[in-house]
Amino acid sequence: MASTAVLLLQLLLVSLASASHLLGTSATYTYRGQNPDGTYKVDLHSRSIFKTCDYLSWSCSGSNCLNVVKSPSGVIDKNTNTPVTTCETETVFTTNVSSDKPFQMRASGCCWRSTANNVGSWYLLTEVDLGKRSDTGKPNRSPDIGLLPFLRVPQNCPRTYKLTSFDPDGDKVQCRYGKVSGTECDKCNLPPGFLLDQGSCTLHYNYTQANSNAFGLELMVEDFPQGHINLQYADGSRSYRVPMTARTPPPTTAPLSKLPMQFSFLVDPPAPSCQEGDFLPKLLPPTPANGAHFLAEVNKELEIRVKAQAKHATINNIIVSGPANISKHQTTPGEFVLRWTPLPDDHGQHFVICFAVEAVKPPAVYQSEMRCVLVEARSEKVKSHVICNESSMTVSVEKASFPRLHEDHMQLNDPSNTACSLQRHSNSTHIIAIIPLNACGTQIEEDEENLIFKNEITTVDNPGDLITRKHQMEVQFYCQYPKQGNVSLSFVAHRKNITVWEKGFGTFTYQFEFYPNNQFQTMIDPAAYPLEYDIGNRIYMKIKATSSVNNTQLFLESCRAAPYDNPNYRPTYSIFENGCQMDPTLQIHSPAAQKEFKFSMEAFKFIGLHNQHLMRVDIPKDNPNMTCQAVPLRSQSMVSNQQDHDPPSRPEHHASPQE
Ligand SMILES: *[C@@H]1O[C@H](CO)[C@@H](O)[C@H](O)[C@H]1NC(C)=O
Ligand SMILES: *[C@@H]1O[C@H](CO)[C@@H](O)[C@H](O)[C@H]1NC(C)=O
Ligand SMILES: *[C@@H]1O[C@H](CO)[C@@H](O)[C@H](O)[C@H]1NC(C)=O
Ligand SMILES: *[C@@H]1O[C@H](CO)[C@@H](O)[C@H](O)[C@H]1NC(C)=O
Ligand SMILES: *[C@@H]1O[C@H](CO)[C@@H](O)[C@H](O)[C@H]1NC(C)=O
Ligand SMILES: *[C@@H]1O[C@H](CO)[C@@H](O)[C@H](O)[C@H]1NC(C)=O
Ligand SMILES: *[C@@H]1O[C@H](CO)[C@@H](O)[C@H](O)[C@H]1NC(C)=O
Ligand SMILES: *[C@@H]1O[C@H](CO)[C@@H](O)[C@H](O)[C@H]1NC(C)=O
Ligand SMILES: *[C@@H]1O[C@H](CO)[C@@H](O)[C@H](O)[C@H]1NC(C)=O
């Protein structure tokens, strides 16, 4: 008996420990309308940042609460620059309530990651009132919270953060410190060194002791109408709301909703300089301004570009908070792209995306100012479609989707070449453009994994005009191709070309062939396979990428031989590893910076290493199967920076194919 009890206790401790290490959390809600059974549906969007991709649980509190269904919606951001690694996730708690009367959503638990101000447990409160507003005729909409859940600043650098600014109903949004211990907050006191301007939701950091633990800040966001309104309920009753009077909100003024906003604020040791651009990254154009407004279309990707500079530190990361599944990519040092695609369900809603760039000068990490932009998700207006193949992008735009759309008044980035004319392929219902990857003003960009070719169709009054006064339309499109591919070739059997990517954007094909000699002129006819070589004879091989883009080149990252045709077979014999030659007989027959890679090596056979003791594995001695893994196609600028054994460095600027 006693031992069972001990065991249970241990399990309990384990489960508590796994839920700890909270660094910040916030919530907003969306009214989803009435269910067929007459009940009301509300989605609570809860974002939380933990050491691991964890989430916290909310429950409904109120006499009208029925049931809550939890559905994780995805990861927002992961980071490793923090003193601990962090992961921010979003989880939606769909709540079913029996009436449109106010209710609360609550969450509590243990523990925060150790905080400098002893915030231990989390207490979170969201208040929702579904009464119909007399000014909008609809239930109140939740303010949007704009915040990075992990902020950091050097001790000696005062800084100001604008926390949130947007309310879809145009209400006045206030941010106050949590007051009610055990419901809204744990410690409920703004730490010394910080100032909170409630009316403008602005947090000022002035000065406090640096601490390796972050401060836990526990704020509440509330919205108040701009004029006198009432909320009308289905049972005929009403409640009244008045505007918040300047400076001194009377305690009787009830907000329309209450939302939690809790986050970590790390005060780092002093920086040698607080000047932006020295150690603290300075945000540069085209980074959008704080508060910028973007329109996004459902099912179309939105792209936000962020650029930063720091003279004495290395920019290495962007931290992001926004809707689930937003993705971040580094294009060149100091340049990032954020991408997000609204889903049909997001239609009509607003989303705040906040970001800051981080630079390192070990052991110090420097974070830029935080900026937040507002994205409104609209329905799809312009119906367009892109098909990518190895040599071109084919775009079609439905004319019916945009008034008075005519190919005569539309052009590509660079229309000077007649091959780039939109008249050529368009028909009565669609504007159709077939754009070579290397012409018509197509721009090439790259990030960690992909080469991206971009162009756009824009309106012009008369071809050649520089200005327009007519309807403006822009269809931006791109084709994305992975840089990495795998090709395999066996000594005995010929393989088909391997197409390396099939996610729907585009692919390049890599060919892998045998040649009789170092002239590499006529490949050995696959009909002659299987080829047989005497040990020590030279085998000539060529890998070629079928890309029509000039300034790309093939870089062979690794190449291994295995006795069986199974890429997972171990051990393998390394011929190339990370671009380095491993086999002493290897010779390279093509100059660097080419689209093909020619090489040769002496034929070899595998020695039966494992056939001595327990197992007798029959390893064929004569026919090794060779797999060359990861053959990235890189743009030239990337490779020109490359040192012999270093991992590939990033280009300083984009190469564009027209150069
Ligand atoms: C709402 O909750 C009630 C009570 O649990 C249940 O009967 C009803 O089916 C729920 N409706 C929806 C749409 O979940
Ligand atoms: C996020 O991506 C995951 C995996 O692709 C998907 O299951 C989930 O529905 C997405 N969530 C949102 C909100 O887009
Ligand atoms: C800011 O910090 C400085 C240095 O500690 C102090 O002198 C000053 O009074 C502080 N200002 C505010 C508004 O707290
Ligand atoms: C790519 O598509 C274009 C337009 O459909 C076509 O003309 C071209 O032959 C295609 N190229 C390849 C390599 O398939
Ligand atoms: C115009 O081209 C599009 C795309 O190829 C095609 O779907 C459509 O049927 C064509 N319309 C006419 C009238 O030929
Ligand atoms: C190449 O092969 C390796 C090992 O089998 C695999 O992990 C990797 O995902 C492959 N890459 C591509 C682009 O298919
Ligand atoms: C591989 O692709 C090239 C170019 O697309 C083609 O000429 C060749 O015949 C293909 N080889 C095989 C075996 O399919
Ligand atoms: C690409 O290279 C080929 C061969 O060197 C050349 O004929 C062609 O004009 C180049 N294309 C562009 C767009 O530079
Ligand atoms: C090598 O690969 C070919 C083609 O996939 C396969 O038929 C053959 O059995 C493999 N050879 C060995 C020794 O596994």
PDB file of C-alpha atoms in Angstrom, residues 381-620:
ATOM      1  CA  LYS A 381     -10.780  39.065 -54.782  1.00  0.00           C
ATOM      2  CA  VAL A 382      -8.423  38.432 -57.627  1.00  0.00           C
ATOM      3  CA  LYS A 383      -8.568  34.842 -58.804  1.00  0.00           C
ATOM      4  CA  SER A 384      -5.159  33.829 -59.995  1.00  0.00           C
ATOM      5  CA  HIS A 385      -3.145  30.688 -60.266  1.00  0.00           C
ATOM      6  CA  VAL A 386       0.526  29.853 -60.799  1.00  0.00           C
ATOM      7  CA  ILE A 387       2.117  26.750 -62.254  1.00  0.00           C
ATOM      8  CA  CYS A 388       5.855  26.299 -61.971  1.00  0.00           C
ATOM      9  CA  ASN A 389       8.040  24.066 -64.047  1.00  0.00           C
ATOM     10  CA  GLU A 390      11.758  23.838 -64.571  1.00  0.00           C
ATOM     11  CA  SER A 391      12.000  26.710 -66.990  1.00  0.00           C
ATOM     12  CA  SER A 392       9.047  28.988 -66.494  1.00  0.00           C
ATOM     13  CA  MET A 393       6.173  30.284 -64.390  1.00  0.00           C
ATOM     14  CA  THR A 394       2.721  30.211 -65.932  1.00  0.00           C
ATOM     15  CA  VAL A 395       0.274  32.624 -64.329  1.00  0.00           C
ATOM     16  CA  SER A 396      -3.379  32.982 -65.136  1.00  0.00           C
ATOM     17  CA  VAL A 397      -5.674  35.679 -63.736  1.00  0.00           C
ATOM     18  CA  GLU A 398      -9.426  35.422 -64.171  1.00  0.00           C
ATOM     19  CA  LYS A 399     -10.596  38.594 -65.862  1.00  0.00           C
ATOM     20  CA  ALA A 400     -14.018  38.326 -64.252  1.00  0.00           C
ATOM     21  CA  SER A 401     -12.449  38.645 -60.808  1.00  0.00           C
ATOM     22  CA  PHE A 402     -11.447  42.261 -61.352  1.00  0.00           C
ATOM     23  CA  PRO A 403     -13.461  44.929 -63.142  1.00  0.00           C
ATOM     24  CA  ARG A 404     -12.202  46.133 -66.508  1.00  0.00           C
ATOM     25  CA  LEU A 405      -9.172  43.899 -66.446  1.00  0.00           C
ATOM     26  CA  HIS A 406      -7.542  43.829 -69.823  1.00  0.00           C
ATOM     27  CA  GLU A 407      -4.149  42.550 -70.859  1.00  0.00           C
ATOM     28  CA  ASP A 408      -3.420  45.768 -72.782  1.00  0.00           C
ATOM     29  CA  HIS A 409      -3.242  47.601 -69.499  1.00  0.00           C
ATOM     30  CA  MET A 410      -1.244  45.077 -67.577  1.00  0.00           C
ATOM     31  CA  GLN A 411       2.449  44.336 -67.628  1.00  0.00           C
ATOM     32  CA  LEU A 412       5.195  42.281 -66.027  1.00  0.00           C
ATOM     33  CA  ASN A 413       8.161  43.745 -64.110  1.00  0.00           C
ATOM     34  CA  ASP A 414      10.110  44.219 -67.318  1.00  0.00           C
ATOM     35  CA  PRO A 415       7.865  44.317 -70.372  1.00  0.00           C
ATOM     36  CA  SER A 416      10.538  45.477 -72.820  1.00  0.00           C
ATOM     37  CA  ASN A 417      11.001  42.062 -74.428  1.00  0.00           C
ATOM     38  CA  THR A 418       8.086  41.031 -76.666  1.00  0.00           C
ATOM     39  CA  ALA A 419       8.332  37.518 -75.235  1.00  0.00           C
ATOM     40  CA  CYS A 420       7.096  39.108 -72.018  1.00  0.00           C
ATOM     41  CA  SER A 421       3.951  40.551 -73.550  1.00  0.00           C
ATOM     42  CA  LEU A 422       0.727  39.558 -71.859  1.00  0.00           C
ATOM     43  CA  GLN A 423      -1.191  39.664 -75.131  1.00  0.00           C
ATOM     44  CA  ARG A 424       0.611  36.609 -76.410  1.00  0.00           C
ATOM     45  CA  HIS A 425      -1.058  33.901 -74.362  1.00  0.00           C
ATOM     46  CA  SER A 426      -4.141  35.618 -72.901  1.00  0.00           C
ATOM     47  CA  ASN A 427      -7.609  34.612 -74.059  1.00  0.00           C
ATOM     48  CA  SER A 428     -11.036  36.146 -73.616  1.00  0.00           C
ATOM     49  CA  THR A 429     -11.470  34.926 -70.036  1.00  0.00           C
ATOM     50  CA  HIS A 430      -7.960  34.876 -68.608  1.00  0.00           C
ATOM     51  CA  ILE A 431      -4.835  36.953 -68.613  1.00  0.00           C
ATOM     52  CA  ILE A 432      -2.116  34.405 -69.116  1.00  0.00           C
ATOM     53  CA  ALA A 433       1.605  34.963 -68.802  1.00  0.00           C
ATOM     54  CA  ILE A 434       4.343  32.437 -69.398  1.00  0.00           C
ATOM     55  CA  ILE A 435       7.423  33.899 -67.807  1.00  0.00           C
ATOM     56  CA  PRO A 436      10.878  32.377 -68.185  1.00  0.00           C
ATOM     57  CA  LEU A 437      12.708  32.076 -64.880  1.00  0.00           C
ATOM     58  CA  ASN A 438      15.449  34.292 -66.264  1.00  0.00           C
ATOM     59  CA  ALA A 439      13.627  37.068 -68.123  1.00  0.00           C
ATOM     60  CA  CYS A 440      10.833  39.649 -67.961  1.00  0.00           C
ATOM     61  CA  GLY A 441      12.275  41.192 -64.827  1.00  0.00           C
ATOM     62  CA  THR A 442      12.005  38.023 -62.744  1.00  0.00           C
ATOM     63  CA  GLN A 443      13.852  38.508 -59.462  1.00  0.00           C
ATOM     64  CA  ILE A 444      15.655  35.704 -57.735  1.00  0.00           C
ATOM     65  CA  GLU A 445      15.837  35.383 -53.978  1.00  0.00           C
ATOM     66  CA  GLU A 446      16.892  32.658 -51.666  1.00  0.00           C
ATOM     67  CA  ASP A 447      16.440  31.558 -48.115  1.00  0.00           C
ATOM     68  CA  GLU A 448      17.785  28.591 -46.178  1.00  0.00           C
ATOM     69  CA  GLU A 449      15.948  26.008 -48.229  1.00  0.00           C
ATOM     70  CA  ASN A 450      14.636  27.518 -51.427  1.00  0.00           C
ATOM     71  CA  LEU A 451      15.372  29.510 -54.513  1.00  0.00           C
ATOM     72  CA  ILE A 452      12.453  31.843 -55.118  1.00  0.00           C
ATOM     73  CA  PHE A 453      11.646  33.477 -58.455  1.00  0.00           C
ATOM     74  CA  LYS A 454       9.338  36.468 -58.286  1.00  0.00           C
ATOM     75  CA  ASN A 455       7.510  38.682 -60.716  1.00  0.00           C
ATOM     76  CA  GLU A 456       4.276  40.639 -60.766  1.00  0.00           C
ATOM     77  CA  ILE A 457       1.521  41.782 -63.074  1.00  0.00           C
ATOM     78  CA  THR A 458       0.602  45.435 -62.567  1.00  0.00           C
ATOM     79  CA  THR A 459      -1.790  47.878 -64.204  1.00  0.00           C
ATOM     80  CA  VAL A 460      -0.669  50.659 -66.548  1.00  0.00           C
ATOM     81  CA  ASP A 461      -2.798  53.184 -68.473  1.00  0.00           C
ATOM     82  CA  ASN A 462      -0.874  52.957 -71.665  1.00  0.00           C
ATOM     83  CA  PRO A 463       1.995  50.607 -72.187  1.00  0.00           C
ATOM     84  CA  GLY A 464       5.143  52.566 -71.433  1.00  0.00           C
ATOM     85  CA  ASP A 465       3.429  55.065 -69.125  1.00  0.00           C
ATOM     86  CA  LEU A 466       5.043  55.788 -65.819  1.00  0.00           C
ATOM     87  CA  ILE A 467       1.909  56.851 -63.952  1.00  0.00           C
ATOM     88  CA  THR A 468      -1.634  55.600 -63.811  1.00  0.00           C
ATOM     89  CA  ARG A 469      -4.976  57.016 -62.666  1.00  0.00           C
ATOM     90  CA  LYS A 470      -7.039  53.912 -63.252  1.00  0.00           C
ATOM     91  CA  HIS A 471      -7.832  51.002 -61.002  1.00  0.00           C
ATOM     92  CA  GLN A 472      -4.741  49.640 -59.407  1.00  0.00           C
ATOM     93  CA  MET A 473      -4.153  45.973 -59.328  1.00  0.00           C
ATOM     94  CA  GLU A 474      -1.092  43.994 -58.556  1.00  0.00           C
ATOM     95  CA  VAL A 475      -0.749  40.266 -58.785  1.00  0.00           C
ATOM     96  CA  GLN A 476       2.497  39.186 -57.243  1.00  0.00           C
ATOM     97  CA  PHE A 477       3.557  35.646 -57.720  1.00  0.00           C
ATOM     98  CA  TYR A 478       6.500  33.437 -57.215  1.00  0.00           C
ATOM     99  CA  CYS A 479       7.782  29.968 -57.865  1.00  0.00           C
ATOM    100  CA  GLN A 480       9.693  28.278 -55.152  1.00  0.00           C
ATOM    101  CA  TYR A 481      12.222  25.527 -55.789  1.00  0.00           C
ATOM    102  CA  PRO A 482      14.040  23.591 -53.103  1.00  0.00           C
ATOM    103  CA  LYS A 483      17.799  23.882 -53.221  1.00  0.00           C
ATOM    104  CA  GLN A 484      18.352  20.359 -52.023  1.00  0.00           C
ATOM    105  CA  GLY A 485      17.786  17.147 -53.823  1.00  0.00           C
ATOM    106  CA  ASN A 486      18.928  13.558 -53.676  1.00  0.00           C
ATOM    107  CA  VAL A 487      20.071  11.558 -56.630  1.00  0.00           C
ATOM    108  CA  SER A 488      21.184   7.982 -56.642  1.00  0.00           C
ATOM    109  CA  LEU A 489      22.920   5.851 -59.172  1.00  0.00           C
ATOM    110  CA  SER A 490      23.772   2.250 -58.960  1.00  0.00           C
ATOM    111  CA  PHE A 491      26.683   0.556 -60.592  1.00  0.00           C
ATOM    112  CA  VAL A 492      24.426  -2.137 -61.855  1.00  0.00           C
ATOM    113  CA  ALA A 493      21.084  -0.678 -62.706  1.00  0.00           C
ATOM    114  CA  HIS A 494      20.144   2.540 -64.379  1.00  0.00           C
ATOM    115  CA  ARG A 495      17.740   4.722 -62.508  1.00  0.00           C
ATOM    116  CA  LYS A 496      15.254   7.168 -63.852  1.00  0.00           C
ATOM    117  CA  ASN A 497      15.870  10.878 -63.301  1.00  0.00           C
ATOM    118  CA  ILE A 498      14.789  11.725 -59.824  1.00  0.00           C
ATOM    119  CA  THR A 499      12.427  14.572 -59.365  1.00  0.00           C
ATOM    120  CA  VAL A 500      13.317  16.088 -56.082  1.00  0.00           C
ATOM    121  CA  TRP A 501      10.313  18.039 -54.921  1.00  0.00           C
ATOM    122  CA  GLU A 502       6.622  17.703 -55.235  1.00  0.00           C
ATOM    123  CA  LYS A 503       5.012  20.108 -52.838  1.00  0.00           C
ATOM    124  CA  GLY A 504       3.236  21.973 -55.580  1.00  0.00           C
ATOM    125  CA  PHE A 505       5.449  24.855 -56.438  1.00  0.00           C
ATOM    126  CA  GLY A 506       8.173  23.585 -58.732  1.00  0.00           C
ATOM    127  CA  THR A 507      11.060  21.243 -59.154  1.00  0.00           C
ATOM    128  CA  PHE A 508      14.398  20.986 -60.768  1.00  0.00           C
ATOM    129  CA  THR A 509      15.562  17.615 -61.941  1.00  0.00           C
ATOM    130  CA  TYR A 510      18.985  16.248 -61.305  1.00  0.00           C
ATOM    131  CA  GLN A 511      20.452  13.815 -63.787  1.00  0.00           C
ATOM    132  CA  PHE A 512      23.103  11.344 -62.797  1.00  0.00           C
ATOM    133  CA  GLU A 513      24.899   9.493 -65.593  1.00  0.00           C
ATOM    134  CA  PHE A 514      27.964   7.404 -66.342  1.00  0.00           C
ATOM    135  CA  TYR A 515      30.510   8.384 -69.019  1.00  0.00           C
ATOM    136  CA  PRO A 516      33.225   6.308 -70.636  1.00  0.00           C
ATOM    137  CA  ASN A 517      36.052   8.824 -70.163  1.00  0.00           C
ATOM    138  CA  ASN A 518      37.057  12.246 -68.912  1.00  0.00           C
ATOM    139  CA  GLN A 519      35.691  13.963 -72.034  1.00  0.00           C
ATOM    140  CA  PHE A 520      32.140  13.546 -70.673  1.00  0.00           C
ATOM    141  CA  GLN A 521      30.722  13.841 -74.164  1.00  0.00           C
ATOM    142  CA  THR A 522      28.446  10.891 -74.765  1.00  0.00           C
ATOM    143  CA  MET A 523      26.922   9.275 -71.769  1.00  0.00           C
ATOM    144  CA  ILE A 524      26.969   5.525 -71.563  1.00  0.00           C
ATOM    145  CA  ASP A 525      23.750   4.188 -73.008  1.00  0.00           C
ATOM    146  CA  PRO A 526      21.574   2.887 -70.196  1.00  0.00           C
ATOM    147  CA  ALA A 527      20.927  -0.146 -72.411  1.00  0.00           C
ATOM    148  CA  ALA A 528      24.519  -1.191 -71.671  1.00  0.00           C
ATOM    149  CA  TYR A 529      23.762  -1.423 -67.952  1.00  0.00           C
ATOM    150  CA  PRO A 530      24.683  -3.049 -65.650  1.00  0.00           C
ATOM    151  CA  LEU A 531      28.181  -1.693 -66.050  1.00  0.00           C
ATOM    152  CA  GLU A 532      31.020  -3.697 -64.732  1.00  0.00           C
ATOM    153  CA  TYR A 533      34.298  -2.258 -63.630  1.00  0.00           C
ATOM    154  CA  ASP A 534      37.470  -3.939 -62.523  1.00  0.00           C
ATOM    155  CA  ILE A 535      38.615  -2.733 -59.171  1.00  0.00           C
ATOM    156  CA  GLY A 536      40.885   0.263 -59.607  1.00  0.00           C
ATOM    157  CA  ASN A 537      39.394   1.260 -62.963  1.00  0.00           C
ATOM    158  CA  ARG A 538      38.131   4.801 -63.145  1.00  0.00           C
ATOM    159  CA  ILE A 539      34.383   5.422 -63.153  1.00  0.00           C
ATOM    160  CA  TYR A 540      33.358   8.735 -64.727  1.00  0.00           C
ATOM    161  CA  MET A 541      30.143  10.278 -63.539  1.00  0.00           C
ATOM    162  CA  LYS A 542      28.264  13.512 -64.056  1.00  0.00           C
ATOM    163  CA  ILE A 543      25.464  15.122 -62.090  1.00  0.00           C
ATOM    164  CA  LYS A 544      23.582  17.808 -63.905  1.00  0.00           C
ATOM    165  CA  ALA A 545      20.795  20.156 -62.879  1.00  0.00           C
ATOM    166  CA  THR A 546      18.236  20.958 -65.536  1.00  0.00           C
ATOM    167  CA  SER A 547      17.707  24.572 -64.589  1.00  0.00           C
ATOM    168  CA  SER A 548      17.549  27.268 -67.212  1.00  0.00           C
ATOM    169  CA  VAL A 549      18.687  29.880 -64.756  1.00  0.00           C
ATOM    170  CA  ASN A 550      22.177  31.084 -65.508  1.00  0.00           C
ATOM    171  CA  ASN A 551      23.494  32.226 -62.203  1.00  0.00           C
ATOM    172  CA  THR A 552      22.933  29.045 -60.307  1.00  0.00           C
ATOM    173  CA  GLN A 553      25.383  26.306 -59.787  1.00  0.00           C
ATOM    174  CA  LEU A 554      25.521  22.852 -58.425  1.00  0.00           C
ATOM    175  CA  PHE A 555      27.270  22.126 -55.189  1.00  0.00           C
ATOM    176  CA  LEU A 556      27.712  18.528 -54.235  1.00  0.00           C
ATOM    177  CA  GLU A 557      27.244  18.294 -50.521  1.00  0.00           C
ATOM    178  CA  SER A 558      27.596  14.628 -49.815  1.00  0.00           C
ATOM    179  CA  CYS A 559      27.884  11.411 -51.697  1.00  0.00           C
ATOM    180  CA  ARG A 560      27.957   7.975 -50.207  1.00  0.00           C
ATOM    181  CA  ALA A 561      28.084   4.435 -51.381  1.00  0.00           C
ATOM    182  CA  ALA A 562      26.182   1.640 -49.721  1.00  0.00           C
ATOM    183  CA  PRO A 563      26.198  -2.054 -50.488  1.00  0.00           C
ATOM    184  CA  TYR A 564      22.414  -2.049 -50.784  1.00  0.00           C
ATOM    185  CA  ASP A 565      19.958   0.248 -52.492  1.00  0.00           C
ATOM    186  CA  ASN A 566      18.589   1.611 -49.280  1.00  0.00           C
ATOM    187  CA  PRO A 567      19.427   5.164 -48.246  1.00  0.00           C
ATOM    188  CA  ASN A 568      19.020   4.209 -44.588  1.00  0.00           C
ATOM    189  CA  TYR A 569      21.550   1.397 -44.744  1.00  0.00           C
ATOM    190  CA  ARG A 570      24.487   1.853 -42.386  1.00  0.00           C
ATOM    191  CA  PRO A 571      27.445   1.871 -42.587  1.00  0.00           C
ATOM    192  CA  THR A 572      28.035   3.741 -45.785  1.00  0.00           C
ATOM    193  CA  TYR A 573      31.259   4.675 -47.455  1.00  0.00           C
ATOM    194  CA  SER A 574      31.671   8.456 -47.767  1.00  0.00           C
ATOM    195  CA  ILE A 575      32.929   9.805 -51.046  1.00  0.00           C
ATOM    196  CA  PHE A 576      32.058  13.427 -50.282  1.00  0.00           C
ATOM    197  CA  GLU A 577      31.002  14.831 -46.969  1.00  0.00           C
ATOM    198  CA  ASN A 578      29.845  18.451 -46.537  1.00  0.00           C
ATOM    199  CA  GLY A 579      31.453  19.294 -49.831  1.00  0.00           C
ATOM    200  CA  CYS A 580      34.807  17.816 -48.825  1.00  0.00           C
ATOM    201  CA  GLN A 581      36.476  15.031 -50.734  1.00  0.00           C
ATOM    202  CA  MET A 582      36.731  11.897 -48.641  1.00  0.00           C
ATOM    203  CA  ASP A 583      37.832   9.287 -51.139  1.00  0.00           C
ATOM    204  CA  PRO A 584      41.543   9.538 -52.015  1.00  0.00           C
ATOM    205  CA  THR A 585      41.004   8.447 -55.614  1.00  0.00           C
ATOM    206  CA  LEU A 586      38.379  11.084 -56.284  1.00  0.00           C
ATOM    207  CA  GLN A 587      39.009  13.565 -59.087  1.00  0.00           C
ATOM    208  CA  ILE A 588      36.819  16.487 -60.039  1.00  0.00           C
ATOM    209  CA  HIS A 589      36.661  17.289 -63.736  1.00  0.00           C
ATOM    210  CA  SER A 590      34.517  20.411 -63.776  1.00  0.00           C
ATOM    211  CA  PRO A 591      35.586  23.893 -62.707  1.00  0.00           C
ATOM    212  CA  ALA A 592      33.727  25.386 -59.751  1.00  0.00           C
ATOM    213  CA  ALA A 593      30.581  27.405 -60.371  1.00  0.00           C
ATOM    214  CA  GLN A 594      28.964  25.230 -62.977  1.00  0.00           C
ATOM    215  CA  LYS A 595      25.567  23.720 -63.386  1.00  0.00           C
ATOM    216  CA  GLU A 596      27.080  20.307 -63.742  1.00  0.00           C
ATOM    217  CA  PHE A 597      29.438  18.358 -61.618  1.00  0.00           C
ATOM    218  CA  LYS A 598      31.808  15.887 -63.247  1.00  0.00           C
ATOM    219  CA  PHE A 599      33.877  13.537 -61.203  1.00  0.00           C
ATOM    220  CA  SER A 600      35.570  10.193 -61.260  1.00  0.00           C
ATOM    221  CA  MET A 601      36.850   7.668 -58.796  1.00  0.00           C
ATOM    222  CA  GLU A 602      38.349   4.250 -58.808  1.00  0.00           C
ATOM    223  CA  ALA A 603      35.956   1.358 -58.654  1.00  0.00           C
ATOM    224  CA  PHE A 604      35.912  -0.419 -55.292  1.00  0.00           C
ATOM    225  CA  LYS A 605      34.029  -3.134 -53.566  1.00  0.00           C
ATOM    226  CA  PHE A 606      32.710  -3.521 -50.083  1.00  0.00           C
ATOM    227  CA  ILE A 607      34.518  -5.790 -47.725  1.00  0.00           C
ATOM    228  CA  GLY A 608      32.286  -8.074 -45.698  1.00  0.00           C
ATOM    229  CA  LEU A 609      32.912  -6.457 -42.340  1.00  0.00           C
ATOM    230  CA  HIS A 610      30.054  -8.073 -40.531  1.00  0.00           C
ATOM    231  CA  ASN A 611      30.322 -11.625 -41.643  1.00  0.00           C
ATOM    232  CA  GLN A 612      32.726 -12.814 -38.988  1.00  0.00           C
ATOM    233  CA  HIS A 613      30.791 -13.504 -35.824  1.00  0.00           C
ATOM    234  CA  LEU A 614      27.132 -13.737 -34.960  1.00  0.00           C
ATOM    235  CA  MET A 615      25.610 -12.583 -38.172  1.00  0.00           C
ATOM    236  CA  ARG A 616      26.481 -13.639 -41.571  1.00  0.00           C
ATOM    237  CA  VAL A 617      25.393 -10.833 -43.794  1.00  0.00           C
ATOM    238  CA  ASP A 618      25.727 -11.447 -47.443  1.00  0.00           C
ATOM    239  CA  ILE A 619      27.191  -8.254 -48.726  1.00  0.00           C
ATOM    240  CA  PRO A 620      27.657  -8.247 -52.475  1.00  0.00           C
TER     241      PRO A 620
END
